[in-house]
Short mmCIF file of C-alpha atoms in Angstrom, two decimals:
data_model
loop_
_atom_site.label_atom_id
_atom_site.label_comp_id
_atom_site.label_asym_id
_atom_site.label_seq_id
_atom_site.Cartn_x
_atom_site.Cartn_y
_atom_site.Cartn_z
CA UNK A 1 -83.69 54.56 34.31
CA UNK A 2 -82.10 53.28 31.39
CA UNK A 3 -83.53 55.67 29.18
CA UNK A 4 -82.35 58.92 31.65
CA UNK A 5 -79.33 57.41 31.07
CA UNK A 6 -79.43 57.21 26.69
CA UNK A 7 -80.44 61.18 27.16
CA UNK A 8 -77.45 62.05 29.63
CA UNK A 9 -75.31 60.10 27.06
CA UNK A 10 -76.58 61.77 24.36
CA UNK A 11 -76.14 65.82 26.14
CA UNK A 12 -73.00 64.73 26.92
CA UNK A 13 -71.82 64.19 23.43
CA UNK A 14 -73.72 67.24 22.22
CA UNK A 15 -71.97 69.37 24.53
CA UNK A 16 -68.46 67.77 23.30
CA UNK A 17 -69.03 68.49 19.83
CA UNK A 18 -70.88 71.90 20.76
CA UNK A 19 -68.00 74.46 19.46
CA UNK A 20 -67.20 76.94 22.20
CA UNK A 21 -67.30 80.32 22.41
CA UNK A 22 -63.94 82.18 21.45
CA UNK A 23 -63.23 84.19 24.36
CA UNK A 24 -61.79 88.00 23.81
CA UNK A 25 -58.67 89.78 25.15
CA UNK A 26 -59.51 92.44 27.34
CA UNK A 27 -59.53 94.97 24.96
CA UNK A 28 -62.30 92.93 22.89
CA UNK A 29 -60.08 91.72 20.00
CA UNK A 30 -61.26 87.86 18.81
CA UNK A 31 -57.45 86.06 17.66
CA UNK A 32 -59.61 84.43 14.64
CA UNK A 33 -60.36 88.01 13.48
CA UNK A 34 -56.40 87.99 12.55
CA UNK A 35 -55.62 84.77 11.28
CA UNK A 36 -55.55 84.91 7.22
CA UNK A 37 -52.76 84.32 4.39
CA UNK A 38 -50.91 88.51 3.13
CA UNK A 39 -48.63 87.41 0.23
CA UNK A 40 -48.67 83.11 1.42
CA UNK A 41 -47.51 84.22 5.13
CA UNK A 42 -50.09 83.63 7.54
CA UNK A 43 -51.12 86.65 9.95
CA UNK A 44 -52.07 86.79 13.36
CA UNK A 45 -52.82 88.38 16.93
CA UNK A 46 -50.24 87.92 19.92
CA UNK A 47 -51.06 88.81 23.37
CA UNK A 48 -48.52 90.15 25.72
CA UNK A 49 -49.66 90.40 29.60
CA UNK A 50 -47.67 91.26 32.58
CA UNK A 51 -48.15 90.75 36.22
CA UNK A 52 -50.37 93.76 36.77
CA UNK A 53 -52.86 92.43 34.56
CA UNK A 54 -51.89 94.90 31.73
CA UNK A 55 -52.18 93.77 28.11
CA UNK A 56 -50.85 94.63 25.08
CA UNK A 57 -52.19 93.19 21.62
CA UNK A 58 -50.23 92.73 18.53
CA UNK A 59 -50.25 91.82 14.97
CA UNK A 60 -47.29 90.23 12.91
CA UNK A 61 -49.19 92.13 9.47
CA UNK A 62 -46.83 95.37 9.55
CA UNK A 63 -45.64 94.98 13.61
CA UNK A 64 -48.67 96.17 14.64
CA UNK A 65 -49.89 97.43 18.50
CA UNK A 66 -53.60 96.46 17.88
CA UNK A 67 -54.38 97.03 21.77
CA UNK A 68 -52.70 98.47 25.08
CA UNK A 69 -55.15 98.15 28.27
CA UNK A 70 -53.79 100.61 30.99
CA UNK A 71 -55.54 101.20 34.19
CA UNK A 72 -56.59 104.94 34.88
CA UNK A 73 -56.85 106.57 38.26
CA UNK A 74 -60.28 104.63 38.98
CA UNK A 75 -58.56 101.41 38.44
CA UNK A 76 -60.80 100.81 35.37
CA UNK A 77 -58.73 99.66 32.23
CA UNK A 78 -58.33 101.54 29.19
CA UNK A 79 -57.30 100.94 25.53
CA UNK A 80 -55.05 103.60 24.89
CA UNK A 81 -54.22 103.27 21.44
CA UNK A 82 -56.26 103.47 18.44
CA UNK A 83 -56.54 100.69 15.70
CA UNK A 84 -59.20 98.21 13.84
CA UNK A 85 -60.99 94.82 15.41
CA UNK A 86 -59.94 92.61 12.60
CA UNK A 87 -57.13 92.02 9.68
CA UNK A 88 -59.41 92.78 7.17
CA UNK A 89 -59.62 96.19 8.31
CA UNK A 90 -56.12 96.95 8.27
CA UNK A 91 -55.38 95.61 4.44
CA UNK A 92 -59.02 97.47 3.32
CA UNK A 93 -58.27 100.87 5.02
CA UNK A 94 -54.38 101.71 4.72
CA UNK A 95 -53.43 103.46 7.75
CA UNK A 96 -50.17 103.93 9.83
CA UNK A 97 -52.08 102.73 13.16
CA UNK A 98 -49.55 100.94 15.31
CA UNK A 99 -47.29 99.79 12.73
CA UNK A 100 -43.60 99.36 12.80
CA UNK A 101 -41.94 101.23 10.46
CA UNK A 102 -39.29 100.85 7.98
CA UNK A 103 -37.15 100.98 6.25
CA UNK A 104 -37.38 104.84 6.43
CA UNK A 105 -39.36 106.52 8.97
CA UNK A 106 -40.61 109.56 8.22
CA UNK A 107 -39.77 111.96 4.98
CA UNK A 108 -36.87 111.79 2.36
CA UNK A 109 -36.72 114.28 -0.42
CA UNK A 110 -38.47 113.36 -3.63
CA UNK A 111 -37.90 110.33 -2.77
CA UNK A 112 -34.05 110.57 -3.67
CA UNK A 113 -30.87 110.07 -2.05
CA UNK A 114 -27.00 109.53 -2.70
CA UNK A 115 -25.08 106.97 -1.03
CA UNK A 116 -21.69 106.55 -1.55
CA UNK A 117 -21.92 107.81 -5.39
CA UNK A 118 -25.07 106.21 -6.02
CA UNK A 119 -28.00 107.62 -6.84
CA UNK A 120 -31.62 105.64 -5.59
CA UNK A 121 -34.96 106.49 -6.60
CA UNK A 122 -37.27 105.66 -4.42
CA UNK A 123 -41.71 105.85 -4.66
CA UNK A 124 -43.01 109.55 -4.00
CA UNK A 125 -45.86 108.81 -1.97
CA UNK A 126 -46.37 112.06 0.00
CA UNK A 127 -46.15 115.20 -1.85
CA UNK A 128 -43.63 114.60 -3.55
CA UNK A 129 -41.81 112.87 -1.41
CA UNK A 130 -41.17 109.43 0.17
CA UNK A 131 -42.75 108.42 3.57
CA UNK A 132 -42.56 105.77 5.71
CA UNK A 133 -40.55 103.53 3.50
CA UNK A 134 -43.12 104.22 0.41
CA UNK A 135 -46.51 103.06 -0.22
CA UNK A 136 -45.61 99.34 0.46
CA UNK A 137 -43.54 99.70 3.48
CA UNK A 138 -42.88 97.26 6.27
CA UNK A 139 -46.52 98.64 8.15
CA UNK A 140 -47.69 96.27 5.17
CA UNK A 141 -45.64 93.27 5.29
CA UNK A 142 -46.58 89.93 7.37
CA UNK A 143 -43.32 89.79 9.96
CA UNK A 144 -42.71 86.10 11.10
CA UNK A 145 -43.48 86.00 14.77
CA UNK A 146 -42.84 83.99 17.81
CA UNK A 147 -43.70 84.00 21.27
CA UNK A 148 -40.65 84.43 23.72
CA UNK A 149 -42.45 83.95 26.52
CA UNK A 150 -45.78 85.45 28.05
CA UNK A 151 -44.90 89.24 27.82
CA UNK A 152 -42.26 89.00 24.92
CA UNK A 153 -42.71 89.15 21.04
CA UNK A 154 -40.16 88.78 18.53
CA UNK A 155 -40.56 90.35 14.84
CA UNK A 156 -38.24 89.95 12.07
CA UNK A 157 -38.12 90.45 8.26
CA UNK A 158 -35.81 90.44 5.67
CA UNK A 159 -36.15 92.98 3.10
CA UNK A 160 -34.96 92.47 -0.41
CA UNK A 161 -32.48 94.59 -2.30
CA UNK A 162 -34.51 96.89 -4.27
CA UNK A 163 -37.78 96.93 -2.22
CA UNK A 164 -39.58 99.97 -2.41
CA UNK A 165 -36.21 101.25 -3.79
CA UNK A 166 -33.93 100.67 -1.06
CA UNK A 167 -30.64 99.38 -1.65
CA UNK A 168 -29.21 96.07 0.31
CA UNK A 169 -30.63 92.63 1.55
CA UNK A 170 -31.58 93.47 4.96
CA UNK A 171 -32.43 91.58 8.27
CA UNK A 172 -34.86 93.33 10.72
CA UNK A 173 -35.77 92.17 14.31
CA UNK A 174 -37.93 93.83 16.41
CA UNK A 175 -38.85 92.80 19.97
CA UNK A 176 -41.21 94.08 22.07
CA UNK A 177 -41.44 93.48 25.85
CA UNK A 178 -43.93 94.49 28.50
CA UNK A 179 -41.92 94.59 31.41
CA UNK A 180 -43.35 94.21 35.28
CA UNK A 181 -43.35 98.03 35.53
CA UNK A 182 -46.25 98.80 32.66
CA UNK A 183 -43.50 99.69 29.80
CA UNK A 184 -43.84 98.36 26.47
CA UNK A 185 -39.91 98.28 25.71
CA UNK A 186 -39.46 98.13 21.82
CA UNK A 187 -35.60 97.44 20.73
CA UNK A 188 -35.31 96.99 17.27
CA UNK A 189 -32.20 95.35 15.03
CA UNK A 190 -31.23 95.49 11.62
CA UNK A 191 -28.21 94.05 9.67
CA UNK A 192 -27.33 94.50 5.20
CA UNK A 193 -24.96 93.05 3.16
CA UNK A 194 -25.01 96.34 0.85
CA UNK A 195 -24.74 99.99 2.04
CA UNK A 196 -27.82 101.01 2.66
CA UNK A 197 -30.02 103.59 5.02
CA UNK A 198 -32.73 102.48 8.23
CA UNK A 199 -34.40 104.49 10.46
CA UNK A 200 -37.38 102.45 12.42
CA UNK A 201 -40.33 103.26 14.58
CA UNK A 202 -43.32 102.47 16.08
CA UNK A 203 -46.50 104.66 14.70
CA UNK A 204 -48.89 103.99 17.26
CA UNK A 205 -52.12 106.35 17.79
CA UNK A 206 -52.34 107.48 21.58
CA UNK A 207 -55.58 108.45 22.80
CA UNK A 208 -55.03 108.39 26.83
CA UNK A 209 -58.62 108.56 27.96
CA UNK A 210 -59.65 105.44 25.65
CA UNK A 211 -62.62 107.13 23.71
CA UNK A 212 -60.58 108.55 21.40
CA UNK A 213 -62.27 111.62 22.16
CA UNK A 214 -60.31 115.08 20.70
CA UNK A 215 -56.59 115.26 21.86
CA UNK A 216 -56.84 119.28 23.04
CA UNK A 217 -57.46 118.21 26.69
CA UNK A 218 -54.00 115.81 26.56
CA UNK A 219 -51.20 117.70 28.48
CA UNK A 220 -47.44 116.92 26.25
CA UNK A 221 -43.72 117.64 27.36
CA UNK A 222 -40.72 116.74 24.63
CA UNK A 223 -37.77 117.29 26.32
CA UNK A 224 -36.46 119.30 23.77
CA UNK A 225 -34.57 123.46 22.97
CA UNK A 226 -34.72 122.81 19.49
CA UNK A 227 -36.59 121.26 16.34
CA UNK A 228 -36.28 120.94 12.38
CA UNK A 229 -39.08 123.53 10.59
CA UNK A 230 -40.84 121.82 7.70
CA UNK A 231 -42.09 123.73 4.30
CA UNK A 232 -45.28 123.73 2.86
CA UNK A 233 -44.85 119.72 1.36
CA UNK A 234 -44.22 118.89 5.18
CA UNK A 235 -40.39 118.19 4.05
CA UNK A 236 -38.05 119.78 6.62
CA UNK A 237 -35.48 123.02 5.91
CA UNK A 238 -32.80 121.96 6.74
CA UNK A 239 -33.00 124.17 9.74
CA UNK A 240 -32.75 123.38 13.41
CA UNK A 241 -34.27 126.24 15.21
CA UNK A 242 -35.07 127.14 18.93
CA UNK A 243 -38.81 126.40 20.38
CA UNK A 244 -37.83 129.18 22.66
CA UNK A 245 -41.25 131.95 22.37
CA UNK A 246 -42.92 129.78 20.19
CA UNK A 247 -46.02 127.56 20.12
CA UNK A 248 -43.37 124.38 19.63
CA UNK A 249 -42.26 124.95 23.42
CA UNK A 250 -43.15 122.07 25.05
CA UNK A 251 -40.34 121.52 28.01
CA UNK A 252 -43.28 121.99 30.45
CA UNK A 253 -46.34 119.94 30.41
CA UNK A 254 -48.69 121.77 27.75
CA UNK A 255 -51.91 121.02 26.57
CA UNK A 256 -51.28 119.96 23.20
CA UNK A 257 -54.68 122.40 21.89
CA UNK A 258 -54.04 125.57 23.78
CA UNK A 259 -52.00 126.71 20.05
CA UNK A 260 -52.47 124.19 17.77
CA UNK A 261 -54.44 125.80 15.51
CA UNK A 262 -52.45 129.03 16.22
CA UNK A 263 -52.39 129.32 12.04
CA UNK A 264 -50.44 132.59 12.27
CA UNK A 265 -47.38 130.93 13.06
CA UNK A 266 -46.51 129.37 9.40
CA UNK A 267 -44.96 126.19 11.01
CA UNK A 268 -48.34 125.48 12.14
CA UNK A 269 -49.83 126.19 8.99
CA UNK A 270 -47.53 123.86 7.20
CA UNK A 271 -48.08 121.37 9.51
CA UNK A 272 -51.77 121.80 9.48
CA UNK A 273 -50.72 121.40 13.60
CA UNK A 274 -48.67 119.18 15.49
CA UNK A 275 -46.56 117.07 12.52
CA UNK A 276 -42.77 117.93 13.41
CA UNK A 277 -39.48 116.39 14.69
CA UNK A 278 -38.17 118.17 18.00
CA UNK A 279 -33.93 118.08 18.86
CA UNK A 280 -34.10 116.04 21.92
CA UNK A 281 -32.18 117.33 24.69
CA UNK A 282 -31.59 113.71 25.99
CA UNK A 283 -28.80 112.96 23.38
CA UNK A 284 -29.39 109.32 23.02
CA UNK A 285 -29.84 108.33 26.78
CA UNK A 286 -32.25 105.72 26.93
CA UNK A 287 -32.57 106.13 31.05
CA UNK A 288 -33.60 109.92 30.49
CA UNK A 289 -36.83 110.86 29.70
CA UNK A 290 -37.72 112.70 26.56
CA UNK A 291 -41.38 113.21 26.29
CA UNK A 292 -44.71 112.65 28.42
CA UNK A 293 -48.21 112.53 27.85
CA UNK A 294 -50.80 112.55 30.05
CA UNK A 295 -54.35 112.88 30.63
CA UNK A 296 -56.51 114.96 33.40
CA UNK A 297 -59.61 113.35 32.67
CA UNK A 298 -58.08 109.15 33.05
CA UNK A 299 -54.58 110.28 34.69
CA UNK A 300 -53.14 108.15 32.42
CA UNK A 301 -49.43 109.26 31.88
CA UNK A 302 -47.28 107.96 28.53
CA UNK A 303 -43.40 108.51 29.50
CA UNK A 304 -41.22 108.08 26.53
CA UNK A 305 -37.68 106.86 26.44
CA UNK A 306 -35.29 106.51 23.45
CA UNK A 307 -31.86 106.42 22.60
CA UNK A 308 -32.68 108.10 19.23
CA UNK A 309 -31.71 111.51 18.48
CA UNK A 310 -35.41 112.69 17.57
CA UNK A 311 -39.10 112.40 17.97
CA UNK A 312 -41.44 113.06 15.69
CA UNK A 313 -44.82 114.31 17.17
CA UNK A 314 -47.97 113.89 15.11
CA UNK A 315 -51.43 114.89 16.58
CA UNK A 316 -53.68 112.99 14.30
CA UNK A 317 -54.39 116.48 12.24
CA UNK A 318 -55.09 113.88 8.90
CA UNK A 319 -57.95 111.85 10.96
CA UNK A 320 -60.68 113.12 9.20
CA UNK A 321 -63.68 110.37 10.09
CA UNK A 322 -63.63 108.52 7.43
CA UNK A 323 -61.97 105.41 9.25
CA UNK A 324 -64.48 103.43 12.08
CA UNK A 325 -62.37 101.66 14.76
CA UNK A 326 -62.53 99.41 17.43
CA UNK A 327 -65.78 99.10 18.73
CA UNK A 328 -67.28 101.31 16.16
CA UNK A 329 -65.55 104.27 17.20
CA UNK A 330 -65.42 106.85 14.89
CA UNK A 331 -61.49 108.28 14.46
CA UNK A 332 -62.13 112.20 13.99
CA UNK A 333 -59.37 114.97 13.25
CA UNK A 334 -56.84 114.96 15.95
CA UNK A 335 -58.15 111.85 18.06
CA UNK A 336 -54.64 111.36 19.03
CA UNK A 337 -50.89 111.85 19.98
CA UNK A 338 -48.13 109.87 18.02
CA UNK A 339 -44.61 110.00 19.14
CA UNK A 340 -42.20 108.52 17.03
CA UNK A 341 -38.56 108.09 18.18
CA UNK A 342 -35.72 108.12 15.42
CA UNK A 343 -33.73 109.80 13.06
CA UNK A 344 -34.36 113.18 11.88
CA UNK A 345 -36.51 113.72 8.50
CA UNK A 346 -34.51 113.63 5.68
CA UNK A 347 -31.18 112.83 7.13
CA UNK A 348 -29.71 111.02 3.93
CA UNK A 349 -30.15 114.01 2.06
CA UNK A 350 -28.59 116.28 5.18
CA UNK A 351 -25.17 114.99 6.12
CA UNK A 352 -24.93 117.24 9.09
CA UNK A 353 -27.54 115.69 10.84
CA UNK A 354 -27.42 112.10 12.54
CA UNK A 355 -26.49 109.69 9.65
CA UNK A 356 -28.81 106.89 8.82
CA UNK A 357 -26.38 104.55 6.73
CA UNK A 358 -25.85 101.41 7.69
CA UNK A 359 -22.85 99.14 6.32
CA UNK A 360 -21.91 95.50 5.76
CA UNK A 361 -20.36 94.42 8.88
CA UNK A 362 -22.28 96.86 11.30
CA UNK A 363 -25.70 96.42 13.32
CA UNK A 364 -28.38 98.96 13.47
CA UNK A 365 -30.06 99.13 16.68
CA UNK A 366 -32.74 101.46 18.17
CA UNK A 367 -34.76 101.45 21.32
CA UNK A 368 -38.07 103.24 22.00
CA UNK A 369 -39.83 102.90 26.27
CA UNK A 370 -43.34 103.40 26.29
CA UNK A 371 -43.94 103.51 29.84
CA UNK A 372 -47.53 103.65 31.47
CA UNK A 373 -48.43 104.85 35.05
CA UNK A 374 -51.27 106.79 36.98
CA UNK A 375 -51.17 110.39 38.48
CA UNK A 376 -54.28 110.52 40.92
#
């Protein structure tokens, strides 16, 4: 008896010292997979869950959507975004995959601007031209992070005068919320202490039947008469020009293939597809919706919501394979749907459009709904 008793003593401390297993979010991320040191600030994964049991993973490395599980009409959950299962991935393979963006979204000419007499220069990165805040953006910085509570996630950074080109000390916040009704609402803050110009966004891949299987099949409605033509360097005209009789009409639920590679119309040609900014009809009212995607095959529908001007639609025509994603997936040309909320292209260098500039004294602030629901 007494030595049945040595042996239980003996499993029992094994067991205690017996690491355990980490457990996965739903989507199959492992936290540990996320925690290392960018630059002496320690990274992470956050997880966001509301009270329908959908979850949304982030990283603070570049304000990152790693994960969004959605049900589809079956009930079965869905990762509806593309990205990569660890950190590592994400410094090793520069990508734009569920980043926040700053502090320039999008495309400014050769890289060069004027603001109030003053000429910047900042990196050409794309053709010529700068994009997405330059090569070393904010999707590459480690944000500091904290938890609000179970389904909120605060973000902020402070960008130094001169970073990447930019003029002004600036403070960013960005907090994203997934509210009770399957929305991920992102509102985003910024404040300088020197004239400067931000325009922020979220970059997330959307692939609404979570294989991220070809896009063609994805039906897509922007809420939009107009949109800004682009030139062979994907920099826009200038122009703002009706989608009326053309394969950019999308104020009816579309399939985003049916003229995609419709090459005889130059815009797609220049675009090499889908990679423009459409006029949103919605003027800056958040409560109106501006675009939807949606899928026949999960039922999955994306409704977006913004109180920016624009949104910038991007069909993945750059995904080439190369890149091996969660779960081993391979991301092929056109796996996905971006829709980026926010000032036009190129606005600093085009006064008539909706200015960018923000001033000592004032607040930038932006908001972008992504909100998630089932058509059966």
């Amino acid at each position: 008896m007494k030595k049945l008793c040595v042996w239980a003593v003996a499993a029992l401390l094994m067991a205690a010292c017996t690491p355990k297993a980490e457990k996965a979010t739903d989507s199959g991320l492992l936290q540990s997979k996320f925690q290392t040191e960018v630059d002496g600030k320690k990274t992470d994964l956050f997880t966001l869950r509301n009270k329908n049991n959908m979850e949304v993973c982030i990283t603070n490395f570049g304000g990152r959507i790693v994960s969004v599980m959605v049900p589809d009409k079956d009930g079965v959950m869905q990762d509806v975004v593309l990205g990569f299962d660890s950190i590592q991935d994400y410094i090793s393979k520069p990508s734009d995959f569920g980043a926040t963006i700053g502090r320039y979204a999008n495309r400014i000419n050769q890289g060069q601007f004027t603001l109030d007499g003053v000429e910047y220069q900042l990196p050409r990165n794309n053709y010529g031209h700068c994009l997405h805040g330059g090569p070393q953006g904010f999707q590459y910085r480690v944000f500091d992070a904290a938890l609000l509570n179970p389904q909120e996630l605060q973000l902020t950074y402070r960008a130094e005068d001169g970073e990447e080109g930019f003029p002004g000390n600036i403070t960013c916040k960005v907090v994203m919320k997934l509210t009770d009704d399957n929305a991920i609402d992102i509102q985003y803050e910024a404040e300088t202490d020197k004239p400067t110009i931000v325009n922020m966004t979220n970059h997330s891949y959307f692939n609404l039947e979570g294989d991220a299987g070809n896009n063609s099949g994805h039906l897509l409605m922007v809420d939009a008469d107009y949109y800004t033509p682009v030139d062979s360097t994907f920099m826009t005209t200038g122009e703002i020009v009706p989608v009326e009789g053309t394969p950019m009409d999308f104020r009816t639920l579309t399939p985003v293939g049916e003229r995609i590679n419709d090459y005889d119309f130059v815009q797609l040609k220049n675009g090499n597809g889908y990679d423009h900014n459409w006029v949103l009809n919605t003027k800056g009212d958040v409560t109106r919706k501006c675009a939807s995607l949606k899928s026949p095959k999960t039922g999955i529908v994306l409704d977006v919501y913004t109180n920016e001007p624009g949104i910038q639609v991007y069909a993945g025509n750059f995904l080439d394979g190369s890149l091996t994603g969660k779960k081993g997936i391979t991301y092929n040309q056109r796996a996905s749907v971006c829709l980026e909320t926010q000032k036009y292209p190129d606005t600093p260098n085009k006064p008539e459009w909706p200015s960018a500039v923000l001033r000592p004294g004032e607040k930038y602030t932006s908001q972008c709904i992504f909100k998630f629901s089932v058509d059966k």
